[in-house]
Amino acid sequence: MSKFKIITPLFWLLFATLFVFPDRAFAVCPVCTVAVGAGVGLARYLKVDDLISGLWIGALTVSMTMWTINYLNRKKIKFHGRKILITIVYYAIIVLPLFYTGIMGHPLNKVWGIDKLLWGIIIGSVVFFASAIFYQYLKRKNNNRAYFPFQKVVMPVGPLLILTIILY
């Protein structure tokens, strides 16, 4: 079975369900982005399972996407389909090299017939995005103020840490 027959539908499903962005971008803080990036590097260095590495790669991809959209909003750079285009470009830049270098797609590295790294990327993306949106919701409910210090960091990174422990 061709690798593209499995990856292509999942790739489009991810974008169709996850990245129907609201009108404005909910960028996460730089500390959060650095924490996620450090998590990815540390996981690969320590030879952590690909499912767990994928969680952090997916979260980092969402974080970079949100930061780019927020940057374009601040610079008043707008064009039709930019959010979807940016999302597709970031995922392509990350997933395609993993696929073509053989890191992703090994026949013995699968869960439920799908590559562990791809599963991790999907789960990490969904959890990180949902956590960032939930943070914005809670902040709006509290007169645009955080409930506790560093809530903007804890809300997206916390669920990733919990999932990492569960999946480990």
Coordinates of N, CA and C in Angstrom, one line a residue:
M1 N 0.8 -1.2 0.0 CA 0.0 0.0 0.0 C 0.9 1.2 0.0
S2 N 0.5 2.2 -0.8 CA 1.3 3.4 -0.9 C 1.2 4.3 0.3
K3 N 2.4 4.9 0.7 CA 2.4 5.8 1.8 C 1.4 6.9 1.7
F4 N 1.3 7.4 0.4 CA 0.4 8.5 0.2 C -1.1 8.2 0.4
K5 N -1.5 6.9 0.2 CA -2.9 6.6 0.4 C -3.3 6.7 1.8
I6 N -2.3 6.5 2.7 CA -2.6 6.7 4.1 C -2.4 8.1 4.6
I7 N -1.4 8.8 4.2 CA -1.0 10.1 4.7 C -1.9 11.2 4.1
T8 N -2.3 11.1 2.8 CA -3.0 12.2 2.2 C -4.4 12.4 2.9
P9 N -5.2 11.4 3.1 CA -6.5 11.6 3.7 C -6.4 12.2 5.1
L10 N -5.4 11.6 5.9 CA -5.2 12.1 7.3 C -4.7 13.6 7.3
F11 N -3.9 13.9 6.3 CA -3.3 15.3 6.2 C -4.5 16.2 6.0
W12 N -5.4 15.9 5.1 CA -6.5 16.8 4.8 C -7.5 16.8 5.9
L13 N -7.7 15.7 6.5 CA -8.6 15.6 7.7 C -8.2 16.5 8.8
L14 N -6.9 16.5 9.1 CA -6.3 17.3 10.1 C -6.6 18.8 9.8
F15 N -6.4 19.2 8.6 CA -6.6 20.6 8.3 C -8.0 21.0 8.2
A16 N -8.9 20.1 7.8 CA -10.3 20.4 7.7 C -10.9 20.5 9.1
T17 N -10.5 19.7 10.0 CA -11.1 19.8 11.4 C -10.4 20.7 12.4
L18 N -9.1 20.7 12.3 CA -8.4 21.4 13.3 C -8.2 22.9 13.1
F19 N -8.0 23.3 11.8 CA -7.6 24.6 11.6 C -8.6 25.5 10.9
V20 N -9.8 25.4 11.4 CA -10.8 26.3 10.9 C -10.7 27.5 11.9
F21 N -9.8 28.3 11.7 CA -9.4 29.4 12.6 C -10.5 30.4 12.8
P22 N -10.6 31.0 14.0 CA -11.5 32.1 14.2 C -11.0 33.3 13.5
D23 N -11.7 34.4 13.6 CA -11.3 35.6 12.8 C -10.0 36.2 13.2
R24 N -9.5 36.0 14.4 CA -8.2 36.5 14.8 C -7.4 35.4 15.3
A25 N -6.1 35.6 15.3 CA -5.1 34.5 15.7 C -5.0 34.6 17.2
F26 N -4.9 33.5 17.8 CA -4.6 33.4 19.2 C -3.2 32.9 19.4
A27 N -2.2 33.8 19.4 CA -0.8 33.5 19.5 C -0.5 33.1 20.9
V28 N 0.4 32.1 21.0 CA 0.8 31.7 22.3 C 2.1 32.4 22.6
C29 N 2.5 32.4 23.8 CA 3.7 33.3 24.2 C 5.0 32.6 23.8
P30 N 6.0 33.5 23.7 CA 7.4 33.0 23.3 C 7.9 31.9 24.2
V31 N 7.7 32.0 25.5 CA 8.2 31.0 26.4 C 7.6 29.7 26.1
C32 N 6.3 29.7 25.8 CA 5.6 28.4 25.4 C 6.2 27.8 24.2
T33 N 6.5 28.6 23.2 CA 7.1 28.1 22.0 C 8.5 27.5 22.2
V34 N 9.3 28.2 23.0 CA 10.6 27.7 23.4 C 10.5 26.4 24.2
A35 N 9.6 26.4 25.1 CA 9.4 25.2 25.9 C 9.0 24.0 25.0
V36 N 8.1 24.2 24.1 CA 7.8 23.1 23.1 C 8.9 22.7 22.3
G37 N 9.7 23.7 21.7 CA 10.8 23.4 20.9 C 11.9 22.6 21.7
A38 N 12.1 23.0 22.9 CA 13.1 22.3 23.8 C 12.6 20.8 24.0
G39 N 11.3 20.7 24.2 CA 10.7 19.3 24.4 C 10.9 18.4 23.2
V40 N 10.8 19.0 22.0 CA 11.0 18.2 20.8 C 12.5 17.8 20.7
G41 N 13.4 18.7 20.9 CA 14.8 18.4 20.8 C 15.3 17.4 21.9
L42 N 14.8 17.6 23.1 CA 15.1 16.6 24.2 C 14.6 15.2 23.9
A43 N 13.4 15.2 23.4 CA 12.7 13.9 23.1 C 13.5 13.1 22.1
R44 N 13.9 13.8 21.0 CA 14.7 13.1 19.9 C 16.1 12.7 20.5
Y45 N 16.7 13.6 21.3 CA 18.0 13.3 21.8 C 18.0 12.1 22.7
L46 N 17.0 12.0 23.5 CA 16.8 10.9 24.5 C 16.2 9.6 23.9
K47 N 16.0 9.6 22.6 CA 15.4 8.5 21.8 C 14.0 8.1 22.4
V48 N 13.2 9.1 22.7 CA 11.9 8.9 23.2 C 11.0 8.3 22.1
D49 N 10.0 7.6 22.4 CA 9.1 7.0 21.4 C 8.5 8.1 20.5
D50 N 8.3 7.7 19.2 CA 7.9 8.7 18.2 C 6.5 9.3 18.5
L51 N 5.7 8.5 19.2 CA 4.3 9.1 19.5 C 4.5 10.3 20.4
I52 N 5.4 10.2 21.4 CA 5.6 11.3 22.3 C 6.4 12.4 21.6
S53 N 7.3 12.1 20.8 CA 8.0 13.2 20.0 C 7.0 13.9 19.1
G54 N 6.1 13.1 18.5 CA 5.1 13.7 17.7 C 4.2 14.7 18.4
L55 N 3.9 14.4 19.6 CA 3.1 15.4 20.4 C 3.7 16.7 20.4
W56 N 5.0 16.8 20.7 CA 5.7 18.1 20.8 C 6.0 18.7 19.4
I57 N 6.2 17.9 18.4 CA 6.3 18.4 17.1 C 5.0 19.1 16.6
G58 N 3.9 18.4 16.9 CA 2.6 19.0 16.5 C 2.3 20.3 17.2
A59 N 2.7 20.3 18.5 CA 2.4 21.5 19.3 C 3.3 22.7 18.8
L60 N 4.6 22.3 18.5 CA 5.5 23.4 17.9 C 5.0 23.9 16.6
T61 N 4.4 23.0 15.8 CA 3.9 23.5 14.5 C 2.7 24.4 14.7
V62 N 1.8 24.1 15.6 CA 0.7 24.9 15.8 C 1.2 26.3 16.4
S63 N 2.1 26.2 17.3 CA 2.7 27.5 17.9 C 3.3 28.4 16.8
M64 N 4.1 27.8 15.9 CA 4.7 28.6 14.8 C 3.6 29.1 13.9
T65 N 2.6 28.3 13.6 CA 1.5 28.8 12.7 C 0.8 30.0 13.4
M66 N 0.5 29.9 14.7 CA -0.2 31.0 15.4 C 0.7 32.2 15.4
W67 N 1.9 32.1 15.6 CA 2.8 33.2 15.7 C 2.9 33.9 14.3
T68 N 3.0 33.1 13.3 CA 3.1 33.7 11.9 C 1.8 34.5 11.6
I69 N 0.6 33.9 11.9 CA -0.6 34.6 11.6 C -0.7 35.8 12.4
N70 N -0.3 35.8 13.7 CA -0.4 37.0 14.5 C 0.6 38.1 14.0
Y71 N 1.7 37.7 13.5 CA 2.7 38.6 13.0 C 2.1 39.3 11.7
L72 N 1.5 38.5 10.9 CA 0.9 39.1 9.7 C -0.3 40.0 10.0
N73 N -1.0 39.7 11.1 CA -2.1 40.5 11.5 C -1.6 41.9 12.0
R74 N -0.5 41.8 12.8 CA 0.1 43.1 13.3 C 0.6 44.0 12.2
K75 N 1.2 43.3 11.1 CA 1.7 44.1 10.0 C 0.7 44.4 9.0
K76 N -0.6 44.0 9.3 CA -1.7 44.3 8.4 C -1.5 43.7 7.0
I77 N -0.9 42.5 7.0 CA -0.8 41.8 5.7 C -1.9 40.7 5.6
K78 N -2.8 41.0 4.7 CA -4.0 40.1 4.6 C -4.2 39.7 3.2
F79 N -4.4 38.4 3.0 CA -4.8 37.9 1.7 C -5.7 36.7 1.9
H80 N -6.5 36.4 0.9 CA -7.5 35.3 1.0 C -6.8 33.9 1.2
G81 N -7.3 33.2 2.2 CA -6.8 31.9 2.5 C -5.5 31.8 3.2
R82 N -5.0 33.0 3.8 CA -3.7 33.0 4.4 C -3.5 32.0 5.6
K83 N -4.6 31.9 6.4 CA -4.5 31.0 7.5 C -4.3 29.6 7.1
I84 N -5.1 29.1 6.2 CA -5.0 27.8 5.7 C -3.7 27.5 5.0
L85 N -3.3 28.5 4.2 CA -2.1 28.4 3.4 C -0.8 28.3 4.4
I86 N -0.8 29.2 5.4 CA 0.3 29.1 6.3 C 0.3 27.8 7.1
T87 N -0.8 27.3 7.4 CA -0.9 26.0 8.1 C -0.4 24.9 7.3
I88 N -0.8 24.8 6.0 CA -0.4 23.8 5.1 C 1.1 23.9 4.9
V89 N 1.6 25.1 4.7 CA 3.0 25.2 4.4 C 3.9 24.7 5.6
Y90 N 3.5 25.1 6.8 CA 4.2 24.7 8.0 C 4.2 23.2 8.2
Y91 N 3.0 22.6 8.0 CA 2.9 21.1 8.1 C 3.7 20.4 7.0
A92 N 3.7 21.0 5.8 CA 4.4 20.4 4.7 C 5.9 20.5 5.0
I93 N 6.4 21.6 5.5 CA 7.8 21.8 5.8 C 8.3 20.8 6.8
I94 N 7.4 20.4 7.7 CA 7.8 19.5 8.8 C 7.5 18.0 8.5
V95 N 6.3 17.7 7.9 CA 6.0 16.3 7.7 C 6.6 15.7 6.5
L96 N 6.7 16.4 5.4 CA 7.3 15.9 4.2 C 8.7 15.4 4.3
P97 N 9.6 16.3 4.9 CA 11.0 15.8 5.1 C 11.1 14.5 6.0
L98 N 10.2 14.5 7.0 CA 10.2 13.3 7.9 C 9.8 12.1 7.1
F99 N 8.9 12.3 6.2 CA 8.4 11.2 5.4 C 9.4 10.7 4.4
Y100 N 10.0 11.7 3.6 CA 10.9 11.3 2.6 C 12.3 10.9 3.1
T101 N 12.7 11.2 4.3 CA 13.9 10.7 4.8 C 13.8 9.4 5.5
G102 N 12.5 8.9 5.6 CA 12.3 7.6 6.2 C 12.1 7.6 7.7
I103 N 12.1 8.7 8.3 CA 11.9 8.8 9.8 C 10.4 8.5 10.0
M104 N 9.6 8.9 9.1 CA 8.1 8.6 9.3 C 7.8 7.6 8.2
G105 N 6.9 6.7 8.5 CA 6.5 5.7 7.5 C 7.1 4.3 7.6
H106 N 7.8 4.1 8.6 CA 8.4 2.7 8.8 C 7.3 1.7 9.1
P107 N 7.2 0.6 8.4 CA 6.1 -0.3 8.6 C 6.0 -0.9 10.0
L108 N 7.0 -0.9 10.7 CA 6.9 -1.5 12.1 C 6.7 -0.4 13.2
N109 N 6.6 0.8 12.8 CA 6.4 1.9 13.7 C 5.0 2.5 13.6
K110 N 4.0 1.7 13.8 CA 2.6 2.1 13.6 C 1.7 1.7 14.8
V111 N 0.7 2.6 14.9 CA -0.3 2.3 15.9 C -1.7 2.4 15.1
W112 N -2.5 1.4 15.1 CA -3.7 1.4 14.4 C -3.5 1.6 12.9
G113 N -2.4 1.2 12.4 CA -2.1 1.3 10.9 C -1.6 2.7 10.5
I114 N -1.4 3.6 11.5 CA -0.9 4.9 11.1 C 0.4 5.1 11.9
D115 N 1.4 5.8 11.2 CA 2.7 6.0 11.8 C 2.6 6.7 13.1
K116 N 3.4 6.2 14.1 CA 3.4 6.8 15.5 C 3.7 8.3 15.5
L117 N 4.7 8.7 14.7 CA 5.1 10.1 14.6 C 3.9 11.0 14.1
L118 N 3.2 10.5 13.1 CA 2.1 11.2 12.5 C 0.9 11.3 13.5
W119 N 0.7 10.2 14.2 CA -0.3 10.2 15.3 C 0.0 11.2 16.3
G120 N 1.2 11.2 16.8 CA 1.7 12.2 17.8 C 1.5 13.6 17.3
I121 N 1.9 13.9 16.0 CA 1.7 15.2 15.5 C 0.3 15.7 15.5
I122 N -0.6 14.8 15.1 CA -2.0 15.1 15.0 C -2.6 15.4 16.5
I123 N -2.3 14.5 17.4 CA -2.8 14.6 18.8 C -2.2 15.9 19.4
G124 N -0.9 16.1 19.3 CA -0.2 17.3 19.8 C -0.8 18.6 19.2
S125 N -1.0 18.6 17.9 CA -1.6 19.8 17.3 C -3.0 20.1 17.9
V126 N -3.8 19.1 17.9 CA -5.2 19.3 18.4 C -5.2 19.7 19.9
V127 N -4.4 19.1 20.7 CA -4.4 19.4 22.1 C -3.8 20.8 22.4
F128 N -2.7 21.1 21.7 CA -2.1 22.4 21.9 C -3.0 23.5 21.4
F129 N -3.7 23.4 20.2 CA -4.6 24.4 19.7 C -5.8 24.5 20.6
A130 N -6.4 23.4 21.1 CA -7.5 23.5 21.9 C -7.2 24.2 23.3
S131 N -6.0 23.9 23.8 CA -5.5 24.5 25.0 C -5.4 26.0 24.9
A132 N -4.8 26.4 23.8 CA -4.6 27.9 23.5 C -5.9 28.6 23.4
I133 N -6.9 28.0 22.7 CA -8.2 28.5 22.5 C -8.9 28.6 23.9
F134 N -8.8 27.5 24.7 CA -9.4 27.5 26.0 C -8.8 28.6 26.9
Y135 N -7.5 28.8 26.8 CA -6.9 29.9 27.6 C -7.5 31.3 27.2
Q136 N -7.7 31.5 25.9 CA -8.3 32.8 25.5 C -9.7 32.9 26.0
Y137 N -10.5 31.8 26.0 CA -11.8 31.8 26.5 C -11.8 32.2 28.0
L138 N -11.0 31.5 28.8 CA -10.9 31.8 30.2 C -10.5 33.2 30.5
K139 N -9.6 33.7 29.7 CA -9.1 35.1 29.9 C -10.2 36.1 29.6
R140 N -11.0 35.8 28.5 CA -12.1 36.7 28.2 C -13.2 36.7 29.4
K141 N -13.4 35.5 29.9 CA -14.3 35.4 31.1 C -13.9 36.2 32.3
N142 N -12.6 36.4 32.4 CA -12.0 37.1 33.6 C -11.6 38.5 33.2
N143 N -12.3 39.2 32.4 CA -12.0 40.6 32.1 C -10.6 40.8 31.4
N144 N -10.3 39.8 30.5 CA -9.0 39.8 29.8 C -7.8 39.8 30.7
R145 N -7.9 39.1 31.8 CA -6.8 38.9 32.8 C -6.7 37.4 33.0
A146 N -5.5 37.0 33.2 CA -5.2 35.6 33.6 C -5.6 35.3 35.0
Y147 N -6.0 34.1 35.3 CA -6.4 33.7 36.6 C -5.2 33.5 37.6
F148 N -4.0 33.2 37.0 CA -2.8 33.0 37.8 C -1.6 33.3 37.0
P149 N -0.5 33.7 37.6 CA 0.7 34.0 36.8 C 1.1 32.8 35.9
F150 N 1.6 33.2 34.8 CA 2.1 32.2 33.8 C 1.0 31.2 33.3
Q151 N -0.2 31.6 33.4 CA -1.3 30.8 32.9 C -1.2 30.6 31.4
K152 N -0.7 31.6 30.7 CA -0.6 31.5 29.2 C 0.4 30.4 28.8
V153 N 1.4 30.1 29.7 CA 2.3 29.1 29.5 C 1.8 27.7 29.9
V154 N 1.2 27.7 31.1 CA 0.8 26.5 31.8 C -0.4 25.8 31.0
M155 N -1.3 26.6 30.5 CA -2.5 26.1 29.8 C -2.1 25.2 28.5
P156 N -1.3 25.7 27.6 CA -0.9 24.9 26.5 C 0.1 23.8 26.8
V157 N 1.1 24.1 27.6 CA 2.2 23.1 27.8 C 1.7 22.0 28.8
G158 N 0.9 22.4 29.8 CA 0.5 21.4 30.8 C -0.2 20.2 30.3
P159 N -1.2 20.3 29.4 CA -1.8 19.1 28.8 C -0.8 18.3 28.0
L160 N 0.2 18.9 27.4 CA 1.2 18.1 26.6 C 2.1 17.3 27.6
L161 N 2.4 17.9 28.7 CA 3.2 17.2 29.7 C 2.4 16.0 30.3
I162 N 1.1 16.2 30.5 CA 0.3 15.2 31.1 C 0.1 14.0 30.0
L163 N -0.1 14.4 28.8 CA -0.2 13.4 27.7 C 1.1 12.6 27.6
T164 N 2.3 13.3 27.7 CA 3.6 12.7 27.6 C 3.7 11.6 28.7
I165 N 3.3 12.0 29.9 CA 3.4 11.0 31.0 C 2.5 9.8 30.8
I166 N 1.3 10.1 30.3 CA 0.3 9.0 30.1 C 0.8 8.1 29.0
L167 N 1.3 8.7 27.9 CA 1.7 7.8 26.8 C 3.1 7.1 27.0
Y168 N 3.8 7.6 28.0 CA 5.1 7.0 28.3 C 4.9 5.7 29.0

